[in-house]
């Protein structure tokens, strides 16, 4: 009789256990509190880190809006050419220029689409052929006369190359989001922004920084100022675009 009663109790216990379905939305008590992902359902607020009768419940900050901009001069892989200092050339290869880090990146399609950073000391120039037919030529100027080593180590976009050359330093700055402290500017995203600067390269390899204005460029050229001022007035150059600066230096080279 005792045996029968014992079997009955065991049977009822098993039946009840099988009749219940485990709530998988509940927080697993075996998971440490500091490893929970914020999307689990807790059985009580006492399970939440920092929660208690006299404390506030921690919340997830969802204000961050992500990243805007790109560190690259052109965001996509662009077919182009690389001329090495050794004289070897690579043609029709996929390239990217990281303007933020001043790095040329090459995609090796024959090696499982592995990308490599090309050693800048081995690069003389490279060209990016954009989809709209524009060719962007970048050069290194390790022999330029300047005290700024970063300029010798980086790349310049060649806007015009004659007796003198007009160069554009294509760079990118990075600014982090700023919204978490009481004095923040409420910028909720990280951002890459363009940082352009212009340089005049003279025949003697002197590199001079200029502004995109007639006065700055004429002063850097040094002579024939009256002729150049007359040309600016005659052509109604406003220097709102790179092309006006190119026209002015071309004019100087023709005098």
GROMACS .gro file of C-alpha atoms in nm:
model
  255
    1UNK     CA    1   0.000   0.000   0.000
    2UNK     CA    2   0.285   0.233   0.086
    3UNK     CA    3   0.454   0.143  -0.242
    4UNK     CA    4   0.138   0.223  -0.440
    5UNK     CA    5   0.102   0.559  -0.265
    6UNK     CA    6   0.466   0.643  -0.339
    7UNK     CA    7   0.427   0.563  -0.709
    8UNK     CA    8   0.114   0.780  -0.725
    9UNK     CA    9   0.298   1.082  -0.581
   10UNK     CA   10   0.588   1.037  -0.825
   11UNK     CA   11   0.347   1.006  -1.120
   12UNK     CA   12   0.164   1.327  -1.024
   13UNK     CA   13   0.494   1.516  -0.986
   14UNK     CA   14   0.609   1.410  -1.332
   15UNK     CA   15   0.272   1.503  -1.485
   16UNK     CA   16   0.279   1.852  -1.339
   17UNK     CA   17   0.639   1.904  -1.446
   18UNK     CA   18   0.562   1.807  -1.807
   19UNK     CA   19   0.247   2.017  -1.816
   20UNK     CA   20   0.442   2.337  -1.751
   21UNK     CA   21   0.626   2.514  -2.038
   22UNK     CA   22   0.939   2.707  -1.937
   23UNK     CA   23   0.913   3.083  -1.997
   24UNK     CA   24   1.219   3.145  -2.212
   25UNK     CA   25   1.167   3.521  -2.188
   26UNK     CA   26   1.266   3.520  -1.824
   27UNK     CA   27   1.618   3.610  -1.728
   28UNK     CA   28   1.837   3.305  -1.680
   29UNK     CA   29   1.933   3.308  -1.316
   30UNK     CA   30   2.260   3.136  -1.410
   31UNK     CA   31   2.362   3.434  -1.628
   32UNK     CA   32   2.565   3.690  -1.430
   33UNK     CA   33   2.391   4.026  -1.406
   34UNK     CA   34   2.683   4.207  -1.567
   35UNK     CA   35   2.656   3.988  -1.879
   36UNK     CA   36   2.287   4.033  -1.956
   37UNK     CA   37   2.211   4.202  -2.283
   38UNK     CA   38   1.943   4.452  -2.185
   39UNK     CA   39   1.668   4.274  -2.379
   40UNK     CA   40   1.592   3.999  -2.127
   41UNK     CA   41   1.277   4.004  -1.914
   42UNK     CA   42   1.348   4.021  -1.543
   43UNK     CA   43   1.123   3.866  -1.279
   44UNK     CA   44   1.166   4.168  -1.052
   45UNK     CA   45   1.347   4.502  -1.050
   46UNK     CA   46   1.579   4.361  -0.784
   47UNK     CA   47   1.748   4.166  -1.064
   48UNK     CA   48   1.847   4.486  -1.246
   49UNK     CA   49   2.193   4.617  -1.163
   50UNK     CA   50   2.160   4.927  -0.950
   51UNK     CA   51   1.793   4.869  -0.872
   52UNK     CA   52   1.669   4.879  -0.519
   53UNK     CA   53   1.420   5.053  -0.293
   54UNK     CA   54   1.630   5.371  -0.287
   55UNK     CA   55   1.799   5.363  -0.628
   56UNK     CA   56   1.716   5.437  -0.991
   57UNK     CA   57   1.681   5.176  -1.265
   58UNK     CA   58   1.955   5.193  -1.530
   59UNK     CA   59   1.832   5.265  -1.884
   60UNK     CA   60   1.982   5.219  -2.233
   61UNK     CA   61   2.089   5.543  -2.406
   62UNK     CA   62   1.946   5.529  -2.759
   63UNK     CA   63   2.033   5.883  -2.865
   64UNK     CA   64   2.347   5.793  -3.065
   65UNK     CA   65   2.278   5.833  -3.439
   66UNK     CA   66   2.580   5.653  -3.585
   67UNK     CA   67   2.855   5.767  -3.821
   68UNK     CA   68   2.824   6.031  -4.093
   69UNK     CA   69   3.068   6.078  -4.377
   70UNK     CA   70   3.358   5.856  -4.480
   71UNK     CA   71   3.735   5.861  -4.429
   72UNK     CA   72   3.782   5.796  -4.802
   73UNK     CA   73   3.823   6.049  -5.082
   74UNK     CA   74   3.576   5.843  -5.285
   75UNK     CA   75   3.369   5.587  -5.091
   76UNK     CA   76   3.378   5.305  -5.348
   77UNK     CA   77   3.658   5.100  -5.498
   78UNK     CA   78   3.778   5.286  -5.808
   79UNK     CA   79   3.985   5.142  -6.091
   80UNK     CA   80   4.312   5.328  -6.124
   81UNK     CA   81   4.688   5.320  -6.176
   82UNK     CA   82   4.981   5.326  -5.935
   83UNK     CA   83   5.328   5.439  -6.039
   84UNK     CA   84   5.597   5.313  -5.803
   85UNK     CA   85   5.931   5.481  -5.729
   86UNK     CA   86   6.100   5.171  -5.871
   87UNK     CA   87   5.945   5.240  -6.211
   88UNK     CA   88   5.696   4.954  -6.189
   89UNK     CA   89   5.336   5.040  -6.273
   90UNK     CA   90   5.006   4.879  -6.176
   91UNK     CA   91   4.716   4.949  -6.409
   92UNK     CA   92   4.341   4.897  -6.387
   93UNK     CA   93   4.354   4.796  -6.021
   94UNK     CA   94   4.083   4.871  -5.759
   95UNK     CA   95   4.198   5.152  -5.529
   96UNK     CA   96   4.078   5.361  -5.236
   97UNK     CA   97   4.243   5.665  -5.082
   98UNK     CA   98   4.196   5.700  -4.706
   99UNK     CA   99   4.221   6.078  -4.677
  100UNK     CA  100   4.195   6.067  -4.297
  101UNK     CA  101   4.507   5.850  -4.258
  102UNK     CA  102   4.670   5.949  -4.590
  103UNK     CA  103   4.687   5.586  -4.702
  104UNK     CA  104   4.653   5.432  -5.047
  105UNK     CA  105   4.468   5.098  -5.030
  106UNK     CA  106   4.480   4.839  -5.308
  107UNK     CA  107   4.233   4.552  -5.352
  108UNK     CA  108   4.400   4.229  -5.462
  109UNK     CA  109   4.121   4.058  -5.654
  110UNK     CA  110   4.346   3.763  -5.736
  111UNK     CA  111   4.411   3.697  -5.368
  112UNK     CA  112   4.061   3.652  -5.232
  113UNK     CA  113   3.978   4.025  -5.244
  114UNK     CA  114   4.236   4.097  -4.979
  115UNK     CA  115   4.312   4.468  -4.936
  116UNK     CA  116   4.656   4.604  -4.851
  117UNK     CA  117   4.795   4.946  -4.757
  118UNK     CA  118   5.060   5.041  -5.011
  119UNK     CA  119   5.384   5.166  -4.854
  120UNK     CA  120   5.379   5.541  -4.924
  121UNK     CA  121   5.758   5.551  -4.957
  122UNK     CA  122   5.726   5.328  -5.264
  123UNK     CA  123   5.454   5.536  -5.434
  124UNK     CA  124   5.537   5.814  -5.678
  125UNK     CA  125   5.182   5.889  -5.789
  126UNK     CA  126   4.846   5.722  -5.835
  127UNK     CA  127   4.535   5.797  -6.041
  128UNK     CA  128   4.171   5.733  -5.958
  129UNK     CA  129   3.938   5.711  -6.260
  130UNK     CA  130   3.591   5.792  -6.128
  131UNK     CA  131   3.273   5.662  -6.286
  132UNK     CA  132   3.192   6.008  -6.428
  133UNK     CA  133   3.512   6.007  -6.635
  134UNK     CA  134   3.714   6.233  -6.405
  135UNK     CA  135   4.077   6.135  -6.345
  136UNK     CA  136   4.220   6.235  -6.007
  137UNK     CA  137   4.600   6.233  -5.995
  138UNK     CA  138   4.770   6.223  -5.653
  139UNK     CA  139   5.142   6.270  -5.603
  140UNK     CA  140   5.389   6.250  -5.318
  141UNK     CA  141   5.647   6.528  -5.278
  142UNK     CA  142   5.923   6.390  -5.054
  143UNK     CA  143   6.173   6.638  -5.201
  144UNK     CA  144   5.958   6.949  -5.157
  145UNK     CA  145   6.114   7.241  -4.972
  146UNK     CA  146   5.902   7.262  -4.659
  147UNK     CA  147   5.961   7.221  -4.288
  148UNK     CA  148   5.638   7.024  -4.246
  149UNK     CA  149   5.731   6.656  -4.261
  150UNK     CA  150   5.365   6.552  -4.278
  151UNK     CA  151   5.339   6.723  -4.616
  152UNK     CA  152   5.635   6.524  -4.747
  153UNK     CA  153   5.486   6.199  -4.620
  154UNK     CA  154   5.133   6.253  -4.753
  155UNK     CA  155   4.965   6.293  -5.091
  156UNK     CA  156   4.854   6.593  -5.297
  157UNK     CA  157   4.580   6.610  -5.557
  158UNK     CA  158   4.731   6.776  -5.863
  159UNK     CA  159   4.495   7.047  -5.991
  160UNK     CA  160   4.739   7.196  -6.239
  161UNK     CA  161   5.097   7.115  -6.337
  162UNK     CA  162   5.293   7.356  -6.556
  163UNK     CA  163   5.599   7.564  -6.475
  164UNK     CA  164   5.428   7.604  -6.141
  165UNK     CA  165   5.182   7.360  -5.992
  166UNK     CA  166   4.864   7.406  -5.793
  167UNK     CA  167   4.811   7.128  -5.543
  168UNK     CA  168   4.522   7.040  -5.316
  169UNK     CA  169   4.577   6.866  -4.986
  170UNK     CA  170   4.278   6.633  -4.948
  171UNK     CA  171   4.237   6.537  -4.583
  172UNK     CA  172   3.959   6.435  -4.348
  173UNK     CA  173   3.904   6.522  -3.984
  174UNK     CA  174   3.714   6.305  -3.737
  175UNK     CA  175   3.487   6.445  -3.468
  176UNK     CA  176   3.327   6.228  -3.203
  177UNK     CA  177   2.966   6.258  -3.089
  178UNK     CA  178   2.916   6.501  -2.801
  179UNK     CA  179   2.588   6.474  -2.614
  180UNK     CA  180   2.641   6.293  -2.284
  181UNK     CA  181   2.748   6.563  -2.040
  182UNK     CA  182   2.558   6.874  -1.924
  183UNK     CA  183   2.773   7.108  -2.135
  184UNK     CA  184   2.771   6.897  -2.451
  185UNK     CA  185   2.687   7.041  -2.791
  186UNK     CA  186   2.413   6.779  -2.849
  187UNK     CA  187   2.587   6.631  -3.156
  188UNK     CA  188   2.463   6.272  -3.154
  189UNK     CA  189   2.682   6.125  -3.427
  190UNK     CA  190   3.048   6.072  -3.511
  191UNK     CA  191   3.152   6.243  -3.835
  192UNK     CA  192   3.427   6.261  -4.095
  193UNK     CA  193   3.455   6.604  -4.254
  194UNK     CA  194   3.656   6.740  -4.547
  195UNK     CA  195   3.965   6.944  -4.464
  196UNK     CA  196   4.106   7.093  -4.785
  197UNK     CA  197   4.411   7.316  -4.817
  198UNK     CA  198   4.600   7.452  -5.120
  199UNK     CA  199   4.968   7.477  -5.206
  200UNK     CA  200   5.177   7.637  -5.478
  201UNK     CA  201   5.477   7.434  -5.594
  202UNK     CA  202   5.739   7.645  -5.770
  203UNK     CA  203   6.000   7.518  -6.018
  204UNK     CA  204   6.264   7.511  -5.743
  205UNK     CA  205   6.035   7.275  -5.543
  206UNK     CA  206   5.944   7.541  -5.288
  207UNK     CA  207   5.606   7.450  -5.142
  208UNK     CA  208   5.395   7.744  -5.023
  209UNK     CA  209   5.053   7.722  -4.863
  210UNK     CA  210   4.798   7.955  -5.024
  211UNK     CA  211   4.435   8.046  -4.975
  212UNK     CA  212   4.181   8.013  -5.250
  213UNK     CA  213   4.195   8.386  -5.330
  214UNK     CA  214   4.358   8.605  -5.592
  215UNK     CA  215   4.562   8.802  -5.337
  216UNK     CA  216   4.710   8.495  -5.168
  217UNK     CA  217   4.807   8.327  -5.495
  218UNK     CA  218   4.945   8.644  -5.657
  219UNK     CA  219   5.156   8.716  -5.348
  220UNK     CA  220   5.291   8.358  -5.354
  221UNK     CA  221   5.382   8.384  -5.723
  222UNK     CA  222   5.582   8.697  -5.638
  223UNK     CA  223   5.593   8.904  -5.957
  224UNK     CA  224   5.382   9.024  -6.252
  225UNK     CA  225   5.124   9.131  -5.996
  226UNK     CA  226   4.971   9.408  -6.208
  227UNK     CA  227   4.924   9.174  -6.504
  228UNK     CA  228   4.765   8.913  -6.285
  229UNK     CA  229   4.530   9.158  -6.113
  230UNK     CA  230   4.418   9.282  -6.454
  231UNK     CA  231   4.355   8.924  -6.564
  232UNK     CA  232   4.143   8.853  -6.255
  233UNK     CA  233   3.933   9.161  -6.324
  234UNK     CA  234   3.904   9.093  -6.696
  235UNK     CA  235   3.791   8.732  -6.643
  236UNK     CA  236   3.575   8.820  -6.341
  237UNK     CA  237   3.733   8.544  -6.133
  238UNK     CA  238   3.567   8.496  -5.794
  239UNK     CA  239   3.774   8.201  -5.662
  240UNK     CA  240   3.469   8.019  -5.541
  241UNK     CA  241   3.596   7.714  -5.727
  242UNK     CA  242   3.935   7.552  -5.783
  243UNK     CA  243   3.913   7.632  -6.153
  244UNK     CA  244   3.960   8.009  -6.101
  245UNK     CA  245   4.288   7.945  -5.918
  246UNK     CA  246   4.398   7.712  -6.199
  247UNK     CA  247   4.326   7.981  -6.461
  248UNK     CA  248   4.529   8.238  -6.270
  249UNK     CA  249   4.838   8.019  -6.243
  250UNK     CA  250   4.808   7.915  -6.607
  251UNK     CA  251   4.804   8.282  -6.697
  252UNK     CA  252   5.118   8.344  -6.491
  253UNK     CA  253   5.298   8.056  -6.664
  254UNK     CA  254   5.210   8.205  -7.004
  255UNK     CA  255   5.352   8.551  -6.931
   0.00000   0.00000   0.00000
